[in-house]
Short mmCIF file of C-alpha atoms in Angstrom, two decimals:
data_model
loop_
_atom_site.label_atom_id
_atom_site.label_comp_id
_atom_site.label_asym_id
_atom_site.label_seq_id
_atom_site.Cartn_x
_atom_site.Cartn_y
_atom_site.Cartn_z
CA MET J 16 54.38 22.22 39.50
CA PHE J 17 51.44 21.67 37.19
CA ALA J 18 49.27 24.37 35.68
CA VAL J 19 46.01 25.44 37.26
CA LEU J 20 43.21 23.04 36.43
CA PRO J 21 40.93 24.02 33.52
CA SER J 22 37.38 25.08 34.19
CA PRO J 23 34.99 22.32 35.35
CA ARG J 24 32.93 22.51 32.13
CA LYS J 25 36.02 22.23 29.93
CA VAL J 26 37.47 19.31 31.87
CA LEU J 27 34.15 17.48 32.07
CA ASN J 28 34.11 17.51 28.27
CA LEU J 29 37.69 16.26 28.18
CA ILE J 30 36.99 13.54 30.73
CA VAL J 31 34.25 11.98 28.68
CA VAL J 32 36.11 12.30 25.39
CA LEU J 33 38.99 10.32 26.83
CA ILE J 34 36.80 7.44 27.97
CA GLY J 35 34.96 7.31 24.68
CA GLY J 36 31.62 8.98 25.22
CA LEU J 37 29.82 12.16 26.11
CA LEU J 38 28.45 12.52 29.62
CA ILE J 39 25.88 15.25 30.10
CA ALA J 40 23.67 15.99 33.12
CA ALA J 41 21.44 13.04 33.83
CA CYS J 42 17.98 12.93 32.29
CA GLN J 43 15.16 10.53 33.04
CA PRO J 44 15.20 7.34 30.95
CA VAL J 45 12.27 6.67 28.68
CA SER J 46 9.85 4.08 30.01
CA LEU J 47 8.08 1.69 27.72
CA GLY J 48 6.11 -0.16 30.33
CA ASP J 49 7.51 -3.66 30.73
CA GLY J 50 10.28 -3.00 28.18
CA GLY J 51 8.75 -5.43 25.69
CA ASP J 52 10.29 -6.55 22.44
CA SER J 53 9.74 -3.29 20.57
CA GLY J 54 11.09 -2.36 17.17
CA PRO J 55 9.64 -1.93 13.68
CA ALA J 56 9.65 -4.85 11.28
CA ILE J 57 12.06 -4.64 8.36
CA ASN J 58 11.93 -6.08 4.88
CA PRO J 59 14.94 -8.43 4.68
CA ASN J 60 15.00 -8.07 0.90
CA ALA J 61 15.21 -4.26 0.87
CA PRO J 62 17.80 -1.77 2.16
CA VAL J 63 17.37 -0.98 5.85
CA ALA J 64 16.69 2.72 6.42
CA VAL J 65 18.93 3.97 9.22
CA ALA J 66 18.92 7.56 10.51
CA LEU J 67 22.24 8.98 11.67
CA LEU J 68 21.87 12.01 13.96
CA VAL J 69 25.05 14.05 14.32
CA PRO J 70 25.74 17.68 15.33
CA HIS J 71 26.10 19.09 11.82
CA GLY J 72 25.39 22.82 12.04
CA SER J 73 26.69 23.16 15.60
CA ALA J 74 28.11 26.57 16.51
CA ASN J 75 30.84 24.74 18.41
CA ALA J 76 33.74 24.11 16.01
CA GLN J 77 34.86 20.96 17.83
CA GLU J 78 31.36 19.51 17.71
CA ALA J 79 31.04 20.35 14.03
CA ALA J 80 34.34 18.56 13.33
CA LEU J 81 33.20 15.59 15.39
CA ALA J 82 30.00 15.42 13.36
CA LYS J 83 32.05 14.92 10.21
CA ASP J 84 34.08 12.14 11.83
CA LEU J 85 30.95 10.38 13.06
CA GLU J 86 29.42 10.49 9.60
CA SER J 87 32.65 9.31 7.97
CA ALA J 88 32.91 6.38 10.39
CA ALA J 89 29.29 5.43 9.78
CA ARG J 90 29.79 5.50 6.01
CA MET J 91 32.91 3.39 6.42
CA ALA J 92 30.83 0.80 8.29
CA VAL J 93 28.18 0.80 5.57
CA GLY J 94 30.88 0.19 2.98
CA ASP J 95 32.31 -2.72 4.97
CA LEU J 96 29.02 -4.59 5.22
CA GLN J 97 28.60 -7.63 3.03
CA GLY J 98 25.33 -9.36 2.26
CA VAL J 99 23.19 -6.52 3.58
CA ARG J 100 22.28 -3.04 2.37
CA ILE J 101 21.94 0.01 4.61
CA ASP J 102 20.17 3.16 3.42
CA LEU J 103 22.00 5.68 5.60
CA ARG J 104 20.22 9.00 6.02
CA VAL J 105 22.08 11.78 7.83
CA TYR J 106 20.31 14.47 9.87
CA GLY J 107 21.97 17.46 11.53
CA THR J 108 21.05 18.28 15.12
CA ALA J 109 23.24 21.40 15.59
CA GLY J 110 24.03 19.88 19.00
CA GLN J 111 20.63 21.01 20.30
CA ALA J 112 18.06 18.76 21.98
CA GLY J 113 15.10 20.52 20.37
CA GLN J 114 16.46 20.17 16.87
CA ALA J 115 17.49 16.58 17.53
CA GLN J 116 13.92 15.79 18.50
CA GLN J 117 12.52 17.45 15.38
CA VAL J 118 14.85 15.68 12.95
CA ALA J 119 14.26 12.35 14.71
CA LEU J 120 10.53 12.67 14.08
CA LYS J 121 11.25 13.59 10.47
CA ALA J 122 13.54 10.57 10.14
CA VAL J 123 10.78 8.27 11.33
CA ARG J 124 8.34 9.87 8.91
CA ASP J 125 10.94 9.29 6.21
CA GLY J 126 10.90 5.60 7.06
CA ALA J 127 13.86 5.14 9.41
CA LYS J 128 13.73 1.78 11.21
CA ILE J 129 16.34 2.70 13.81
CA ILE J 130 18.29 5.80 14.88
CA VAL J 131 22.05 5.98 15.50
CA GLY J 132 22.98 9.01 17.61
CA PRO J 133 22.58 11.76 18.67
CA LEU J 134 25.67 12.95 20.52
CA HIS J 135 24.56 14.46 23.84
CA ALA J 136 22.61 12.68 26.56
CA GLU J 137 20.02 15.47 26.74
CA SER J 138 19.42 15.21 23.00
CA ALA J 139 19.28 11.42 23.11
CA ASN J 140 16.70 11.53 25.87
CA ALA J 141 14.59 14.03 23.91
CA VAL J 142 14.76 11.84 20.80
CA ALA J 143 13.80 8.70 22.72
CA VAL J 144 10.78 10.43 24.21
CA ALA J 145 9.69 11.74 20.81
CA VAL J 146 9.77 8.37 19.04
CA ALA J 147 8.86 6.07 21.92
CA ASN J 148 5.33 5.52 20.60
CA LYS J 149 6.72 4.82 17.11
CA GLY J 150 8.45 1.62 18.20
CA VAL J 151 11.83 2.90 17.02
CA ASN J 152 14.99 2.15 19.00
CA ILE J 153 17.91 4.55 19.44
CA LEU J 154 21.63 3.74 19.66
CA ALA J 155 23.01 6.96 21.14
CA PHE J 156 26.66 8.02 21.39
CA SER J 157 26.37 8.89 25.09
CA ASN J 158 28.03 6.95 27.92
CA ASN J 159 25.55 8.27 30.51
CA ALA J 160 23.84 5.22 32.02
CA ALA J 161 21.27 7.48 33.69
CA ILE J 162 19.42 7.99 30.39
CA ALA J 163 19.50 4.37 29.24
CA GLY J 164 16.42 2.17 29.13
CA GLY J 165 13.23 1.64 27.19
CA ASN J 166 13.93 2.38 23.54
CA LEU J 167 17.23 4.13 24.29
CA PHE J 168 20.56 2.26 24.21
CA ILE J 169 23.92 3.93 24.79
CA LEU J 170 27.05 2.98 22.88
CA GLY J 171 29.71 4.83 24.91
CA GLN J 172 31.98 3.03 27.37
CA THR J 173 30.37 3.52 30.77
CA PHE J 174 31.85 4.20 34.18
CA ASP J 175 30.04 1.09 35.47
CA ASP J 176 31.64 -1.15 32.86
CA THR J 177 35.12 0.27 33.43
CA ALA J 178 34.86 0.08 37.21
CA ARG J 179 33.60 -3.50 37.10
CA ARG J 180 36.45 -4.61 34.84
CA LEU J 181 39.08 -3.03 37.06
CA THR J 182 37.70 -4.08 40.43
CA LYS J 183 37.34 -7.66 39.24
CA TYR J 184 40.96 -7.63 38.14
CA ALA J 185 42.05 -5.97 41.39
CA VAL J 186 40.37 -8.62 43.53
CA ARG J 187 42.14 -11.37 41.58
CA GLN J 188 45.42 -9.56 42.29
CA GLY J 189 44.68 -9.42 46.02
CA LYS J 190 43.68 -5.75 46.08
CA SER J 191 40.20 -5.64 47.60
CA ARG J 192 40.18 -2.73 50.06
CA ILE J 193 39.46 0.31 47.91
CA LEU J 194 39.63 3.98 48.82
CA THR J 195 37.72 6.06 46.27
CA VAL J 196 38.91 9.59 45.46
CA HIS J 197 36.41 11.59 43.43
CA SER J 198 35.61 15.16 42.45
CA SER J 199 32.47 16.58 44.01
CA ASN J 200 30.94 17.42 40.60
CA LEU J 201 28.57 15.24 38.58
CA ALA J 202 31.26 13.22 36.80
CA GLY J 203 33.04 12.47 40.06
CA GLN J 204 29.85 11.47 41.85
CA LEU J 205 28.82 9.14 39.04
CA GLY J 206 32.31 7.66 39.06
CA ARG J 207 32.16 7.13 42.82
CA ASP J 208 28.81 5.37 42.51
CA ALA J 209 30.11 3.15 39.70
CA ILE J 210 33.09 2.08 41.78
CA GLY J 211 30.80 1.31 44.72
CA LYS J 212 28.52 -0.88 42.61
CA ALA J 213 31.46 -2.64 41.02
CA ALA J 214 33.03 -3.36 44.39
CA ALA J 215 29.80 -4.85 45.70
CA ALA J 216 29.52 -7.07 42.62
CA THR J 217 33.10 -8.33 42.63
CA GLY J 218 33.84 -8.98 46.28
CA ALA J 219 35.83 -5.83 46.97
CA THR J 220 35.15 -3.39 49.80
CA VAL J 221 35.07 0.40 49.53
CA VAL J 222 36.71 1.37 52.81
CA GLY J 223 36.26 5.09 52.28
CA ASN J 224 35.36 7.91 49.90
CA VAL J 225 37.32 11.16 49.75
CA PRO J 226 35.67 13.94 47.71
CA TYR J 227 37.52 17.02 46.56
CA GLU J 228 36.52 20.37 45.14
CA PHE J 229 37.26 20.50 41.42
CA SER J 230 40.11 23.01 41.55
CA GLN J 231 43.84 22.99 42.15
CA GLN J 232 43.32 24.12 45.72
CA GLY J 233 40.69 21.41 46.14
CA VAL J 234 43.23 18.77 45.16
CA VAL J 235 45.89 20.23 47.48
CA THR J 236 43.42 20.27 50.36
CA ALA J 237 42.37 16.66 49.73
CA ILE J 238 45.90 15.19 49.72
CA PRO J 239 46.34 14.86 53.53
CA MET J 240 42.80 13.51 53.87
CA ILE J 241 43.51 10.83 51.26
CA THR J 242 46.78 9.84 52.92
CA SER J 243 45.20 9.71 56.37
CA SER J 244 42.16 7.78 55.18
CA ALA J 245 44.27 5.23 53.30
CA ARG J 246 46.30 4.50 56.41
CA SER J 247 43.43 4.42 58.91
CA THR J 248 41.35 2.07 56.74
CA ASN J 249 44.23 -0.19 55.66
CA ALA J 250 43.31 0.42 52.04
CA ASP J 251 45.40 -1.49 49.52
CA ALA J 252 44.14 0.43 46.46
CA VAL J 253 43.16 4.02 45.73
CA PHE J 254 40.65 4.36 42.87
CA LEU J 255 40.80 7.80 41.24
CA THR J 256 38.04 9.22 39.05
CA ALA J 257 40.34 12.06 37.86
CA ASN J 258 41.61 12.10 34.29
CA THR J 259 44.80 13.21 32.59
CA ALA J 260 43.31 16.51 31.41
CA GLY J 261 42.25 17.45 34.93
CA ALA J 262 43.44 16.50 38.40
CA LEU J 263 45.29 13.24 37.75
CA PRO J 264 48.77 14.73 37.11
CA LEU J 265 48.53 16.74 40.33
CA PHE J 266 47.34 13.76 42.38
CA THR J 267 50.03 11.46 41.07
CA GLN J 268 52.68 14.07 41.86
CA MET J 269 51.48 15.08 45.32
CA LEU J 270 50.35 11.75 46.78
CA PRO J 271 53.86 10.23 46.58
CA GLU J 272 55.33 13.46 47.97
CA ASN J 273 53.02 13.03 50.95
CA GLY J 274 53.88 9.41 51.67
CA LEU J 275 51.38 7.50 49.55
CA SER J 276 53.34 6.32 46.54
CA PRO J 277 52.43 3.68 43.93
CA THR J 278 54.88 1.34 45.67
CA ASP J 279 52.86 1.62 48.90
CA ILE J 280 49.34 1.33 47.49
CA GLN J 281 47.90 0.35 44.12
CA TYR J 282 46.70 3.28 42.04
CA ILE J 283 43.67 2.54 39.83
CA GLY J 284 42.12 4.97 37.34
CA LEU J 285 38.58 5.20 36.01
CA THR J 286 39.85 6.97 32.86
CA ARG J 287 42.65 6.17 30.44
CA TRP J 288 46.11 7.18 31.61
CA ASP J 289 47.91 6.74 28.28
CA LYS J 290 46.42 9.77 26.53
CA PRO J 291 47.82 12.24 25.72
CA PRO J 292 51.13 10.41 25.15
CA GLN J 293 53.15 12.76 27.37
CA THR J 294 51.26 11.36 30.37
CA LEU J 295 53.41 8.24 30.07
CA ASP J 296 56.40 10.27 31.30
CA LEU J 297 54.83 11.22 34.64
CA PRO J 298 56.51 9.39 37.55
CA GLY J 299 53.31 9.03 39.54
CA VAL J 300 51.35 7.10 36.90
CA GLN J 301 53.95 4.34 36.64
CA GLY J 302 52.38 1.08 37.76
CA GLY J 303 48.81 2.40 37.86
CA TRP J 304 46.00 0.25 36.45
CA PHE J 305 43.36 1.45 33.99
CA ALA J 306 41.08 -0.07 31.35
CA MET J 307 41.10 0.45 27.61
CA PRO J 308 39.62 -1.09 24.45
CA ASP J 309 41.40 -3.73 22.39
CA SER J 310 44.39 -1.71 21.18
CA GLN J 311 45.03 -3.73 18.02
CA LYS J 312 41.47 -3.33 16.79
CA SER J 313 41.37 0.34 17.75
CA GLN J 314 44.61 1.02 15.88
CA ARG J 315 43.34 -0.86 12.84
CA PHE J 316 40.21 1.31 12.72
CA GLU J 317 42.21 4.51 13.21
CA SER J 318 44.63 3.58 10.41
CA ARG J 319 41.82 2.76 7.99
CA PHE J 320 40.01 5.97 8.88
CA HIS J 321 43.20 7.98 8.31
CA ALA J 322 43.76 6.34 4.95
CA ALA J 323 40.24 7.18 3.84
CA ASN J 324 39.96 10.68 5.31
CA GLY J 325 43.50 12.02 5.60
CA LYS J 326 43.20 12.45 9.37
CA TYR J 327 42.85 10.36 12.48
CA PRO J 328 39.34 10.03 13.92
CA HIS J 329 37.95 11.72 16.99
CA ALA J 330 38.13 9.48 20.06
CA ILE J 331 34.44 8.57 19.89
CA ALA J 332 34.01 8.37 16.10
CA GLY J 333 34.22 4.60 16.33
CA LEU J 334 30.86 4.52 18.11
CA ALA J 335 29.15 5.45 14.85
CA TYR J 336 30.92 2.57 13.12
CA ASP J 337 29.91 0.22 15.95
CA GLY J 338 26.24 1.19 15.72
CA ILE J 339 26.07 0.63 11.96
CA ALA J 340 28.08 -2.60 12.20
CA ALA J 341 25.68 -3.98 14.82
CA ILE J 342 22.64 -3.09 12.72
CA GLY J 343 24.22 -4.68 9.65
CA ALA J 344 25.09 -7.87 11.51
CA LEU J 345 21.50 -8.22 12.72
CA ALA J 346 19.90 -7.33 9.39
CA LYS J 347 22.10 -9.85 7.60
CA ARG J 348 20.24 -12.66 9.35
CA GLY J 349 17.24 -11.94 7.16
CA LYS J 350 14.66 -11.71 9.94
CA ARG J 351 11.88 -9.16 10.06
CA ASP J 352 12.45 -8.54 13.78
CA ALA J 353 16.19 -7.88 13.34
CA LEU J 354 15.97 -4.49 15.06
CA SER J 355 13.77 -5.47 17.98
CA ARG J 356 14.97 -5.16 21.58
CA ASN J 357 15.50 -8.90 21.83
CA SER J 358 17.66 -8.88 18.72
CA LEU J 359 19.67 -5.82 19.77
CA THR J 360 20.41 -7.39 23.15
CA GLN J 361 21.38 -10.84 21.90
CA GLY J 362 24.01 -12.25 24.24
CA ALA J 363 26.79 -12.92 21.74
CA GLY J 364 27.24 -9.21 21.09
CA PHE J 365 29.04 -7.62 18.18
CA GLN J 366 32.55 -6.89 16.96
CA GLY J 367 33.30 -3.18 17.13
CA THR J 368 36.18 -0.83 16.49
CA GLY J 369 37.53 -1.41 20.01
CA GLY J 370 36.67 -5.07 20.35
CA VAL J 371 33.62 -7.06 21.32
CA PHE J 372 30.60 -5.30 22.83
CA ARG J 373 26.99 -6.04 23.58
CA LEU J 374 23.88 -4.03 24.39
CA LEU J 375 22.15 -4.91 27.64
CA PRO J 376 18.40 -5.05 28.32
CA ASN J 377 18.69 -2.05 30.66
CA GLY J 378 19.96 0.08 27.76
CA THR J 379 23.61 0.18 28.81
CA ASN J 380 26.41 -1.87 27.30
CA GLN J 381 29.29 -4.13 28.12
CA ARG J 382 32.60 -3.91 26.27
CA GLY J 383 35.62 -6.17 26.10
CA LEU J 384 38.24 -4.07 27.88
CA ALA J 385 41.91 -4.72 28.47
CA VAL J 386 43.63 -3.89 31.77
CA ALA J 387 46.73 -1.79 31.20
CA THR J 388 49.51 -0.10 33.12
CA ILE J 389 52.44 2.21 32.45
CA ARG J 390 55.87 0.74 33.05
CA ASP J 391 59.14 2.54 32.34
CA LYS J 392 57.13 5.21 30.51
CA LYS J 393 55.58 2.65 28.15
CA LEU J 394 52.06 1.27 27.84
CA VAL J 395 51.88 -2.36 28.95
CA ILE J 396 48.83 -4.61 28.68
CA LEU J 397 48.43 -6.64 31.87
CA GLU J 398 45.38 -8.58 30.74
CA GLY J 399 44.13 -8.53 27.18
CA ALA J 400 40.65 -7.56 26.12
CA PRO J 401 38.29 -10.56 26.00
CA GLN J 402 37.42 -11.69 22.48
CA GLY J 403 33.96 -12.88 23.48
CA PHE J 404 31.57 -12.99 26.39
CA GLY J 405 32.04 -15.45 29.21
CA GLY J 406 35.83 -15.13 29.39
CA ALA J 407 38.16 -12.99 31.48
CA GLY J 408 36.61 -9.75 32.62
CA PHE J 409 33.07 -11.05 32.17
#
């Protein structure tokens, strides 16, 4: 039997770390009227001033360590750029929205043309509001689509993007009748909604939604309801929002014990099932589908980071690299409007630490994700991550 589930706050943090972003309670996106082509002009012949907002000074030891990794990744990106100069200026937010807002205003006064960060959705929203009338865009580390829009873009892999990739793949494999199983907290509800939107966009049908209280007893109570609902609706796939640090191990143990095994119905996961590595040994996850970044590119970044810093990076450190790399690629073109909304959302996208990605006009993003499974306790890629936009998965 598995251990009692961690507290909801602890697991919510773990959930978002594993999918590559930080999801905090939804805030209202910043509105800039018609969302025109905003962004300060740059001098193509001078270094581009970029503000990096990270939680230096946070009382949370994990956040403070993450701040160092984000800065290290950003500096690595600056060093990799060729034909363009970035004047990277680092500001500590202490992980607090108020301080993030204050340092963002200082960064703009100091001449920053764009802001990369901050970490939390609440802080990103506060920063976007503060600098909205300055014409400065923000590339935040959040994956919370609820805050995106106006001058605020999010870099983290979103539930919407993951769900769309997986449901599109599922439909092609003949799995189109989806039963969603989600926790009744914020993360679960957002995951449920993402799966619903993805199904509507890809030709799948959500035949039912089974919520569960975020506790071990909540999972136990939900098991017979899931089994009954799957049978009564003729579902051919069960889409779980749970992650490996929370309810997933318990679900994948108990569902087969109650007559709903991976051989009877396709398991699909909104989060990665290959981390931590010991998850690969669980019988219930064998054959399940989930999405992940381009593994070769991710491993290359992690190896280079380790060589430079003597440690492997935090799971979302690559977002800082991605933000700087995108800015550098745009600035290299030598245009004064390189950091405008139209430039940031150019359709070709950018090459990042986990593969190709692009920023969308609504402030969210789209990433080239692979579809993976676990077979005989080993990670297997079923469909590789697209190398550009317009191919598989897009």
